Amino acid sequence: MSKSANVLPLTLARWTAHVGEITNIEYHQSSTSFVLSSSYDCNVKLWTFKGELIGTFGQTNKWNTLDSNTYQHYRNTQAEEYQGI
């Protein structure tokens, strides 16, 4: 084997999706691409392909895949900016 065979690909993005082990990941492509993840933490989450958390199924706050202002990722980012994090 050549040395290049042992080189890992460049990491383009990384995020923490769940606190438990991932049990399944599904990719769905329509006019927009989505990633659905489930975990032993008993949560099922919907993500944009860029890694933005759209929402967690069963959460209190309503979200809409067509309105990025409702994304859970957006609200968390805004809260962090407000708190100076």
PDB file of C-alpha atoms in Angstrom:
ATOM      1  CA  MET A   1       0.000   0.000   0.000  1.00  0.00           C
ATOM      2  CA  SER A   2       1.124   3.508  -0.696  1.00  0.00           C
ATOM      3  CA  LYS A   3       1.320   6.107   2.049  1.00  0.00           C
ATOM      4  CA  SER A   4      -1.511   8.096   0.457  1.00  0.00           C
ATOM      5  CA  ALA A   5      -3.915   5.223   1.208  1.00  0.00           C
ATOM      6  CA  ASN A   6      -3.567   5.999   4.938  1.00  0.00           C
ATOM      7  CA  VAL A   7      -4.392   9.708   4.639  1.00  0.00           C
ATOM      8  CA  LEU A   8      -7.748  10.637   6.159  1.00  0.00           C
ATOM      9  CA  PRO A   9     -10.082  12.930   4.212  1.00  0.00           C
ATOM     10  CA  LEU A  10     -10.326  16.585   5.197  1.00  0.00           C
ATOM     11  CA  THR A  11     -13.024  17.251   7.812  1.00  0.00           C
ATOM     12  CA  LEU A  12     -15.356  19.906   6.413  1.00  0.00           C
ATOM     13  CA  ALA A  13     -17.733  20.164   9.359  1.00  0.00           C
ATOM     14  CA  ARG A  14     -18.318  18.682  12.779  1.00  0.00           C
ATOM     15  CA  TRP A  15     -21.126  19.028  15.268  1.00  0.00           C
ATOM     16  CA  THR A  16     -22.537  17.250  18.286  1.00  0.00           C
ATOM     17  CA  ALA A  17     -25.856  15.761  17.281  1.00  0.00           C
ATOM     18  CA  HIS A  18     -26.848  13.670  20.301  1.00  0.00           C
ATOM     19  CA  VAL A  19     -25.694  12.816  23.809  1.00  0.00           C
ATOM     20  CA  GLY A  20     -26.190   9.093  23.172  1.00  0.00           C
ATOM     21  CA  GLU A  21     -24.874   6.791  20.478  1.00  0.00           C
ATOM     22  CA  ILE A  22     -26.366   7.304  17.011  1.00  0.00           C
ATOM     23  CA  THR A  23     -28.707   4.467  16.049  1.00  0.00           C
ATOM     24  CA  ASN A  24     -29.565   5.593  12.515  1.00  0.00           C
ATOM     25  CA  ILE A  25     -28.879   8.330   9.975  1.00  0.00           C
ATOM     26  CA  GLU A  26     -31.027   8.841   6.885  1.00  0.00           C
ATOM     27  CA  TYR A  27     -30.363  11.224   4.010  1.00  0.00           C
ATOM     28  CA  HIS A  28     -33.312  12.700   2.110  1.00  0.00           C
ATOM     29  CA  GLN A  29     -32.988  14.822  -0.993  1.00  0.00           C
ATOM     30  CA  SER A  30     -35.837  16.823  -2.458  1.00  0.00           C
ATOM     31  CA  SER A  31     -35.600  20.482  -3.416  1.00  0.00           C
ATOM     32  CA  THR A  32     -33.554  20.742  -0.213  1.00  0.00           C
ATOM     33  CA  SER A  33     -31.339  18.089   1.360  1.00  0.00           C
ATOM     34  CA  PHE A  34     -32.054  16.870   4.881  1.00  0.00           C
ATOM     35  CA  VAL A  35     -30.405  14.494   7.323  1.00  0.00           C
ATOM     36  CA  LEU A  36     -32.481  12.662   9.918  1.00  0.00           C
ATOM     37  CA  SER A  37     -30.713  11.207  12.953  1.00  0.00           C
ATOM     38  CA  SER A  38     -31.856   9.047  15.847  1.00  0.00           C
ATOM     39  CA  SER A  39     -30.041   8.042  18.989  1.00  0.00           C
ATOM     40  CA  TYR A  40     -30.115   6.029  22.195  1.00  0.00           C
ATOM     41  CA  ASP A  41     -30.834   9.384  23.873  1.00  0.00           C
ATOM     42  CA  CYS A  42     -34.420   8.840  22.561  1.00  0.00           C
ATOM     43  CA  ASN A  43     -34.314  11.857  20.230  1.00  0.00           C
ATOM     44  CA  VAL A  44     -34.940  12.069  16.506  1.00  0.00           C
ATOM     45  CA  LYS A  45     -33.553  15.222  14.902  1.00  0.00           C
ATOM     46  CA  LEU A  46     -33.796  16.803  11.476  1.00  0.00           C
ATOM     47  CA  TRP A  47     -30.782  18.661  10.075  1.00  0.00           C
ATOM     48  CA  THR A  48     -29.892  20.626   6.988  1.00  0.00           C
ATOM     49  CA  PHE A  49     -27.125  19.094   4.928  1.00  0.00           C
ATOM     50  CA  LYS A  50     -24.911  21.958   6.184  1.00  0.00           C
ATOM     51  CA  GLY A  51     -25.353  20.752   9.774  1.00  0.00           C
ATOM     52  CA  GLU A  52     -27.943  23.247  11.010  1.00  0.00           C
ATOM     53  CA  LEU A  53     -30.382  21.689  13.468  1.00  0.00           C
ATOM     54  CA  ILE A  54     -33.888  22.257  12.135  1.00  0.00           C
ATOM     55  CA  GLY A  55     -35.593  20.647  15.089  1.00  0.00           C
ATOM     56  CA  THR A  56     -36.157  17.708  17.368  1.00  0.00           C
ATOM     57  CA  PHE A  57     -39.323  15.697  16.837  1.00  0.00           C
ATOM     58  CA  GLY A  58     -41.650  16.136  19.820  1.00  0.00           C
ATOM     59  CA  GLN A  59     -40.093  19.400  21.004  1.00  0.00           C
ATOM     60  CA  THR A  60     -42.404  22.126  22.331  1.00  0.00           C
ATOM     61  CA  ASN A  61     -41.306  24.847  19.900  1.00  0.00           C
ATOM     62  CA  LYS A  62     -42.728  24.438  16.408  1.00  0.00           C
ATOM     63  CA  TRP A  63     -40.349  24.454  13.435  1.00  0.00           C
ATOM     64  CA  ASN A  64     -40.836  24.573   9.695  1.00  0.00           C
ATOM     65  CA  THR A  65     -38.375  23.246   7.111  1.00  0.00           C
ATOM     66  CA  LEU A  66     -39.331  26.136   4.811  1.00  0.00           C
ATOM     67  CA  ASP A  67     -38.574  28.854   7.413  1.00  0.00           C
ATOM     68  CA  SER A  68     -34.986  28.956   8.693  1.00  0.00           C
ATOM     69  CA  ASN A  69     -36.042  31.430  11.410  1.00  0.00           C
ATOM     70  CA  THR A  70     -37.795  28.526  13.147  1.00  0.00           C
ATOM     71  CA  TYR A  71     -34.736  26.261  13.136  1.00  0.00           C
ATOM     72  CA  GLN A  72     -33.586  25.171  16.576  1.00  0.00           C
ATOM     73  CA  HIS A  73     -30.004  25.835  15.434  1.00  0.00           C
ATOM     74  CA  TYR A  74     -30.941  29.448  14.665  1.00  0.00           C
ATOM     75  CA  ARG A  75     -32.523  29.987  18.095  1.00  0.00           C
ATOM     76  CA  ASN A  76     -29.527  28.463  19.906  1.00  0.00           C
ATOM     77  CA  THR A  77     -27.107  30.665  17.944  1.00  0.00           C
ATOM     78  CA  GLN A  78     -29.148  33.754  18.768  1.00  0.00           C
ATOM     79  CA  ALA A  79     -29.207  32.830  22.466  1.00  0.00           C
ATOM     80  CA  GLU A  80     -25.431  32.359  22.489  1.00  0.00           C
ATOM     81  CA  GLU A  81     -24.909  35.744  20.825  1.00  0.00           C
ATOM     82  CA  TYR A  82     -27.237  37.390  23.357  1.00  0.00           C
ATOM     83  CA  GLN A  83     -25.376  35.819  26.273  1.00  0.00           C
ATOM     84  CA  GLY A  84     -22.034  36.838  24.803  1.00  0.00           C
ATOM     85  CA  ILE A  85     -20.883  33.246  24.318  1.00  0.00           C
TER      86      ILE A  85
END
